[in-house]
Coordinates of C-alpha atoms and ligand atoms in Angstrom, one line a residue:
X735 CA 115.6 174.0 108.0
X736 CA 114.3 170.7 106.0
X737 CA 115.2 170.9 102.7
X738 CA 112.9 167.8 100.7
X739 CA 115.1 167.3 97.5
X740 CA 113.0 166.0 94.3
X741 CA 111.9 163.2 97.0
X742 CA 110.2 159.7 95.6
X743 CA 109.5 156.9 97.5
X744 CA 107.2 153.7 96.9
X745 CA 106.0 150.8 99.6
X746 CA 106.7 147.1 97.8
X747 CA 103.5 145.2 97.3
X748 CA 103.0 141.5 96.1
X749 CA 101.6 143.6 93.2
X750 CA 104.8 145.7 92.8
X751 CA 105.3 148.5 93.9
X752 CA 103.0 151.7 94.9
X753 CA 104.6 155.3 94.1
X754 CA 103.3 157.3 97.1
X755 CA 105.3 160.5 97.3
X756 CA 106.1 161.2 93.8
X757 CA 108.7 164.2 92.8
X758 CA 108.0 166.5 96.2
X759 CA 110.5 169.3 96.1
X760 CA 110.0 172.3 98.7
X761 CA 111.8 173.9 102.1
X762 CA 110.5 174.5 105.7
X763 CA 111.9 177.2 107.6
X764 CA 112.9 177.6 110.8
X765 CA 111.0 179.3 113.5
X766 CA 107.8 178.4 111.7
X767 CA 104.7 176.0 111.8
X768 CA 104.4 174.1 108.2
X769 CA 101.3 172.4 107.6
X770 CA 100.8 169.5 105.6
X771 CA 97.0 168.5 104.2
X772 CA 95.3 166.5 102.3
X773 CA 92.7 163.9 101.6
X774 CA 92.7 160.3 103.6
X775 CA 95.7 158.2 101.8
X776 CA 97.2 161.5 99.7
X777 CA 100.7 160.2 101.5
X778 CA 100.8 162.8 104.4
X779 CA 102.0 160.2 106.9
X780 CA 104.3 158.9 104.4
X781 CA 105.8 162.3 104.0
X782 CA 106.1 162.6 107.7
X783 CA 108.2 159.5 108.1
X784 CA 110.5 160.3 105.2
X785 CA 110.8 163.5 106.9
X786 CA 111.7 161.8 110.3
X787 CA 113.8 158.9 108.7
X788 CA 111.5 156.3 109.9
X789 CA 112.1 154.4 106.3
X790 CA 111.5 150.7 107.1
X791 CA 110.3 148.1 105.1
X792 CA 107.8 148.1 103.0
X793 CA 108.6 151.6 102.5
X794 CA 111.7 152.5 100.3
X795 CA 113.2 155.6 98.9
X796 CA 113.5 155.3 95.3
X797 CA 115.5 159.1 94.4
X798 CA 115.6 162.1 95.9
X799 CA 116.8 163.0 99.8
X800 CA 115.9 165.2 102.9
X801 CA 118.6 167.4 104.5
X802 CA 117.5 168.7 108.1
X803 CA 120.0 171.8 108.8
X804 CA 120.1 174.0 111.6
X805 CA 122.0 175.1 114.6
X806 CA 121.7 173.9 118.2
X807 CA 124.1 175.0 121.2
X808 CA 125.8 177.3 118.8
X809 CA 126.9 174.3 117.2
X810 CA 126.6 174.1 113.1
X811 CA 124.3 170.5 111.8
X812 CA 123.5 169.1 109.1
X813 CA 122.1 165.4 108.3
X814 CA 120.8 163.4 105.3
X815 CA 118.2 160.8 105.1
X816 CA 119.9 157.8 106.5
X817 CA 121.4 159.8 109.1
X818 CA 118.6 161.9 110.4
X819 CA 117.9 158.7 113.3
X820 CA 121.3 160.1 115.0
X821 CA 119.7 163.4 116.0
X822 CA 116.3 161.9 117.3
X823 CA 115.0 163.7 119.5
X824 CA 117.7 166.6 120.2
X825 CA 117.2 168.0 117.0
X826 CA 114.1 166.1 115.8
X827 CA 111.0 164.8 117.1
X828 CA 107.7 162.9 116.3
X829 CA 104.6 162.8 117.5
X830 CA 103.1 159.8 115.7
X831 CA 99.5 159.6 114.4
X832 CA 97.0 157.7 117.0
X833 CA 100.1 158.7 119.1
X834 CA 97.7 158.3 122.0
X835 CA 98.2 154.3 121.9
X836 CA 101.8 154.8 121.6
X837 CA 102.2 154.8 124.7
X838 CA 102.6 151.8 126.8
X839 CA 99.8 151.0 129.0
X840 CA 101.3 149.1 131.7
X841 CA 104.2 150.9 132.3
X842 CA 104.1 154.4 134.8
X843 CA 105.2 157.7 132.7
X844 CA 108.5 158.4 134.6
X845 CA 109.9 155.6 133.2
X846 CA 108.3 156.3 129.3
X847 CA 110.1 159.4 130.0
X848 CA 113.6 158.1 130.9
X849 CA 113.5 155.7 128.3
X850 CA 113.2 158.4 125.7
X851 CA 115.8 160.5 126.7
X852 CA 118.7 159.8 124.7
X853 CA 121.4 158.0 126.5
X854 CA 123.9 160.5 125.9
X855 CA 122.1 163.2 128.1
X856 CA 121.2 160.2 131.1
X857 CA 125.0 159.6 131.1
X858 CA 126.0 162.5 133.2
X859 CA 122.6 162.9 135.2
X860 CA 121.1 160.3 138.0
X861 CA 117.3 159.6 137.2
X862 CA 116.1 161.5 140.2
X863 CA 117.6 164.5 138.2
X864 CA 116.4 164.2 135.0
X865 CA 113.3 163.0 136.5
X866 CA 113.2 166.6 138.9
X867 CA 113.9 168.1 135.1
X868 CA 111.0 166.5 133.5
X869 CA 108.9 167.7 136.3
X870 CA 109.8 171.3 136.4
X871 CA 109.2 171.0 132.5
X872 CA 105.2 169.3 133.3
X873 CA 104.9 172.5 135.1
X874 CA 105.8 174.8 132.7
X875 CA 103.4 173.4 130.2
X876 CA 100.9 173.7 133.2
X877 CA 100.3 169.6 133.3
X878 CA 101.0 168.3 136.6
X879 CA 103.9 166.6 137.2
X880 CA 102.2 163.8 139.5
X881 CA 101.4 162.6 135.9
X882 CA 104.8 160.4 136.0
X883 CA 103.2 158.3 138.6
X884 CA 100.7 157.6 136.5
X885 CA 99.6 154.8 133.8
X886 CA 98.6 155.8 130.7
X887 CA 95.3 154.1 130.9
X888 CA 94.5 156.4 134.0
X889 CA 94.6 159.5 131.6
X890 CA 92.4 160.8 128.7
X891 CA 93.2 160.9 125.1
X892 CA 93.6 164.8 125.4
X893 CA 95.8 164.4 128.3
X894 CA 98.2 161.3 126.6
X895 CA 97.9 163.6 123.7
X896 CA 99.5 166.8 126.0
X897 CA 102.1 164.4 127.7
X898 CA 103.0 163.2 124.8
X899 CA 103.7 166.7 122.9
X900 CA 105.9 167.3 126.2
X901 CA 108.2 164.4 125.7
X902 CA 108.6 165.3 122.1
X903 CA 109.5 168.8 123.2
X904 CA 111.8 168.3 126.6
X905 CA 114.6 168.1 124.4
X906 CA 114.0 171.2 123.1
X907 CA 114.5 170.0 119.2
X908 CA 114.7 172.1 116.3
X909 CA 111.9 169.9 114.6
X910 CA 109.1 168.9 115.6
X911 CA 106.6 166.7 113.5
X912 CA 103.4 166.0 114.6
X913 CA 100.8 164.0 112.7
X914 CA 96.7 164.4 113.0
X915 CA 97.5 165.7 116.5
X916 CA 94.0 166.5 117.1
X917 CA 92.5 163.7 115.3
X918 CA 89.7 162.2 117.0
X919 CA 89.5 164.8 120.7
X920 CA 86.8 166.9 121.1
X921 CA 86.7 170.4 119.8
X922 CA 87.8 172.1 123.6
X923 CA 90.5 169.7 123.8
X924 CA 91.7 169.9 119.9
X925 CA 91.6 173.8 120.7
X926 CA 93.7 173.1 124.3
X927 CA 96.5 171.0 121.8
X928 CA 96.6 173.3 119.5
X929 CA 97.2 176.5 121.9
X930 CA 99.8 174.0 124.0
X931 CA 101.7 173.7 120.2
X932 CA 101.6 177.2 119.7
X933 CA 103.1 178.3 122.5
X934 CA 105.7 175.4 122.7
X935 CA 106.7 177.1 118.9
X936 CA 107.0 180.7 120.3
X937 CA 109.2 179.6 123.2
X938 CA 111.8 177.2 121.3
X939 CA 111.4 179.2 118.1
X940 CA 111.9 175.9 116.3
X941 CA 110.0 173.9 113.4
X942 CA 106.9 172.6 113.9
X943 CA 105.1 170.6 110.7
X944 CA 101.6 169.7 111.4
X945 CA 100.3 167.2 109.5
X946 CA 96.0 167.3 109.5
X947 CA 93.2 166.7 106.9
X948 CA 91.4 169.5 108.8
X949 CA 91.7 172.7 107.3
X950 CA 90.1 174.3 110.0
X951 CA 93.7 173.0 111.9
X952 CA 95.5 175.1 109.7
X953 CA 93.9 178.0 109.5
X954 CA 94.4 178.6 113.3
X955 CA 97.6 178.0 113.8
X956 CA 99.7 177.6 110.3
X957 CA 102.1 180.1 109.1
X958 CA 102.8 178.1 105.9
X959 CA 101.2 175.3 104.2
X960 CA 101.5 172.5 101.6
X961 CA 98.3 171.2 100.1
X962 CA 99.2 167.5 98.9
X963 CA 96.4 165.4 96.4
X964 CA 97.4 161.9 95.2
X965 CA 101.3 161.7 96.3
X966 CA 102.3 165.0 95.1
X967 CA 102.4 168.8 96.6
X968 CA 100.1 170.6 94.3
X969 CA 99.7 173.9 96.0
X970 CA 101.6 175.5 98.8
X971 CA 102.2 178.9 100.4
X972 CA 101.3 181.3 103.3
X973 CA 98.5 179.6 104.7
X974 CA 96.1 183.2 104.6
X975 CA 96.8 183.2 100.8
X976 CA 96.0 179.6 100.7
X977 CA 92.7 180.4 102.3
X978 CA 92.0 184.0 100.6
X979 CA 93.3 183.1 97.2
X980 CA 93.3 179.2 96.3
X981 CA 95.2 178.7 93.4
X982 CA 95.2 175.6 92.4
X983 CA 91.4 173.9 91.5
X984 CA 91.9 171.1 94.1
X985 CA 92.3 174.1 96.6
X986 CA 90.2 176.1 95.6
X987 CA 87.2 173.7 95.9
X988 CA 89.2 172.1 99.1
X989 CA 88.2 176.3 100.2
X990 CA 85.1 176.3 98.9
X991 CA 83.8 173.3 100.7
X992 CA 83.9 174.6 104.1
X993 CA 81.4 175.9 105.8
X994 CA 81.7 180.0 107.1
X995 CA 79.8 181.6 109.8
X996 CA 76.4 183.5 108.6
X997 CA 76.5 181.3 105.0
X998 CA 73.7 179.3 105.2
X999 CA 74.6 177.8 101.4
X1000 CA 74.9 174.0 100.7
X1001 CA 77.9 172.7 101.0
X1002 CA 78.4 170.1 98.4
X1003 CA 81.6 168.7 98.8
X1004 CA 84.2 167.8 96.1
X1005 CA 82.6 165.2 94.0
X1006 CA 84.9 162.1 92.9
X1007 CA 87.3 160.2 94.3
X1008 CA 91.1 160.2 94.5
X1009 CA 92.8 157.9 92.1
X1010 CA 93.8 155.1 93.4
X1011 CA 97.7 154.5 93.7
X1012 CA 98.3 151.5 92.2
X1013 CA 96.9 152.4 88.6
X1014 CA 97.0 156.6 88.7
X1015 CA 96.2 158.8 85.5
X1016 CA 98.7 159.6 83.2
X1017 CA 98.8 163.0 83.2
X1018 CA 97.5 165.6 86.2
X1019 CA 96.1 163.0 89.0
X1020 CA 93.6 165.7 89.8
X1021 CA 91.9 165.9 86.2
X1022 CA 89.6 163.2 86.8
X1023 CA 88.1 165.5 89.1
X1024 CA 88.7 168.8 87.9
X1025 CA 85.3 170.8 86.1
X1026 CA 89.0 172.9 84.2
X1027 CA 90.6 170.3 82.8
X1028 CA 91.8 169.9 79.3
X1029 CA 93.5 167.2 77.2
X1030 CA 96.9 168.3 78.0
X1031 CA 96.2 168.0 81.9
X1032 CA 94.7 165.0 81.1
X1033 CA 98.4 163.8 79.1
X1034 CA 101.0 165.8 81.0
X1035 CA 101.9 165.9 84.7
X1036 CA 102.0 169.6 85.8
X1037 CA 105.3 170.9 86.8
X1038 CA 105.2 172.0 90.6
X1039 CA 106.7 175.6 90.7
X1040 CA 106.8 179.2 91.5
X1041 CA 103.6 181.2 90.3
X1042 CA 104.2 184.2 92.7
X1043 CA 107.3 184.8 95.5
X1044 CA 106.8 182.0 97.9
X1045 CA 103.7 180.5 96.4
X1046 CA 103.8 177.6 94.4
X1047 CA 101.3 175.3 92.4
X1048 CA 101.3 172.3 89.9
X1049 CA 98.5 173.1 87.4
X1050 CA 98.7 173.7 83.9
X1051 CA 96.5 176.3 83.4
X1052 CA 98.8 178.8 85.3
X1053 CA 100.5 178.7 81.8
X1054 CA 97.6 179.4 80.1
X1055 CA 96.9 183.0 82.0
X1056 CA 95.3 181.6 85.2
X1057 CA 93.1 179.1 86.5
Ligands
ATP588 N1 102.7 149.6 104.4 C1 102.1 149.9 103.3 N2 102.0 149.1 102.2 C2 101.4 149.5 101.1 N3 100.8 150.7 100.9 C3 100.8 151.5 102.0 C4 101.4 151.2 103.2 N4 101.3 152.2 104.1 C5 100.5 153.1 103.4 N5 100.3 152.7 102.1 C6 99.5 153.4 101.1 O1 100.1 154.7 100.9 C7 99.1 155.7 100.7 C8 99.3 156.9 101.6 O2 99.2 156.5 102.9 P1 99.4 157.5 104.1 O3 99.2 156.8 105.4 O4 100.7 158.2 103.9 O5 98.2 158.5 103.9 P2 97.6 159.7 104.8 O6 97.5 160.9 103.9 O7 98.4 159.9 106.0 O8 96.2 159.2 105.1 P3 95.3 159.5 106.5 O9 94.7 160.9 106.4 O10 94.2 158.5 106.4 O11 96.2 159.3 107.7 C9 97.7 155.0 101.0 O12 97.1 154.8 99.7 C10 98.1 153.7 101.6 O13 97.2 152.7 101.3
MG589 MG1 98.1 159.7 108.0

């Protein structure tokens, strides 16, 4: 389980600095696949690297923490931000966005994979071992394992994409994050990634938090799903309830905007822009935005919390008998 404790961070700018995950609070659950959307620049990726430790200059932490808990090997874990690095990629893995360039173009995939195998596990293994491993485990995802011979360059984005998703995954880890995974592949190969995730999740049972600004993304394959605008989680919950009841009005026109087979209807879009980080509203960062709003959204920032068992939402008028 991740547990994301009342989490702020900020990246330092000549200009001071910009609050881009402000006050998210919320669990994922084992043996489930999270997603995480949004508009462009809402702070997904930043939420992703917070949640995988990666917290390096200009990025900083100003309050809050993570705590990923679970149990591997019958073995009892639990580690904090700051210590989450230890436990790369036997209890925690990333799949990085443009992941595809990642990977280094001159050097043959056998030795990508050694290198990421964690020391600890070459120690008692020769190479040709864990290199026999990493081939019986190409198979088993159905990619062939004359791909360690290969360059990168030789291979398409949807393939890089595929042998990437199995490095993250040979370790079998009880996380796995994996950010616009699908970004920028063509809708048979998005589908091929997304059916390769899937079935990874069934057979390790583990965590799997997809990060995409494509709701169509979530809808197949979600469980559960956080809906982030501006820096902050403003809707989350079982993803069909997300889809078949938007709560929240950034949501619910997020919903409304995409396009259904037989509705010939214009699709209009949501009309504004986000606000930009460096100078935000005061109060809700949605109002701007929102056709609902009143002067207290546009004064006080909406608490994030409960509105039904397991669904949560930060809008004001929840309190005021519904949106
Ligand atoms: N190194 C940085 N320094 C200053 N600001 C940054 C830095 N990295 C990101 N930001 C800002 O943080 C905000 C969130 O960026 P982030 O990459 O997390 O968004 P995102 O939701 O992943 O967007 P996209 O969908 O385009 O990938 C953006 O406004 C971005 O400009
Ligand atoms: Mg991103």
């Amino acid at each position: 389980m991740i547990k994301i404790d009342h989490l702020f961070t900020s990246y330092s700018t000549i200009n001071g600095p910009v609050h881009v995950i402000n006050d998210v609070d919320f669990e994922i659950f084992d043996n489930e696949i999270f997603g995480i959307a949004g508009e462009s620049g809402c702070g997904k990726t930043t939420l992703l690297k917070a949640l995988y430790d990666i917290i390096e200059f200009p990025m900083v932490v100003d309050s809050g923490k993570l705590i990923l808990s679970g149990e591997k090997n019958g073995k009892a874990f639990s580690y904090e931000t700051g210590q989450i690095r230890k436990t790369w990629w036997n209890n925690i893995s990333y799949v990085p966005q443009a992941a595809q360039s990642v990977l280094n173009s001159i050097v043959p995939l056998k030795n990508q994979f050694l290198d990421s195998i964690p020391k600890a596990d070459k120690k008692n293994e020769r190479s040709e071992q864990t290199l026999k491993r990493v081939s019986d485990y190409l198979e088993e995802l159905s990619l062939s394992p004359d791909l360690l011979n290969a360059y990168p360059f030789q291979l398409s984005g949807g393939m890089r994409q595929r042998v990437i998703i199995a490095l993250a995954t040979f370790m079998s880890p009880n996380v796995v994050l994996a950010d616009e995974p699908t970004t920028a592949l063509d809708v048979v190969v998005q589908r091929g990634i997304l059916m390769m995730l899937m079935r990874l999740q069934k057979q390790l049972k583990n965590t799997m938090v997809i990060v995409s600004h494509d709701m169509g993304v979530h809808y197949q394959i979600t469980d559960r799903m956080g809906i982030m605008y501006s820096g902050s989680m403003v809707e989350l919950g079982k993803t069909e309830d997300i889809f078949e009841k938007p709560i929240h009005p950034y949501t619910q026109m997020l919903v409304g905007a995409l396009p259904r087979v037989g509705d010939k209807s214009q699709k209009t879009g949501i009309p504004g822009r986000p606000p930009a980080l460096t100078n935000p509203p005061p109060g809700c960062r949605f109002a701007p935005r929102c056709p609902k709003a009143t002067d207290e959204c546009r004064k006080t920032v909406p608490k994030f919390s409960e509105v039904e068992q397991g669904r949560f939402a930060a809008c004001h008028l929840l309190n005021r008998g519904g949106v």
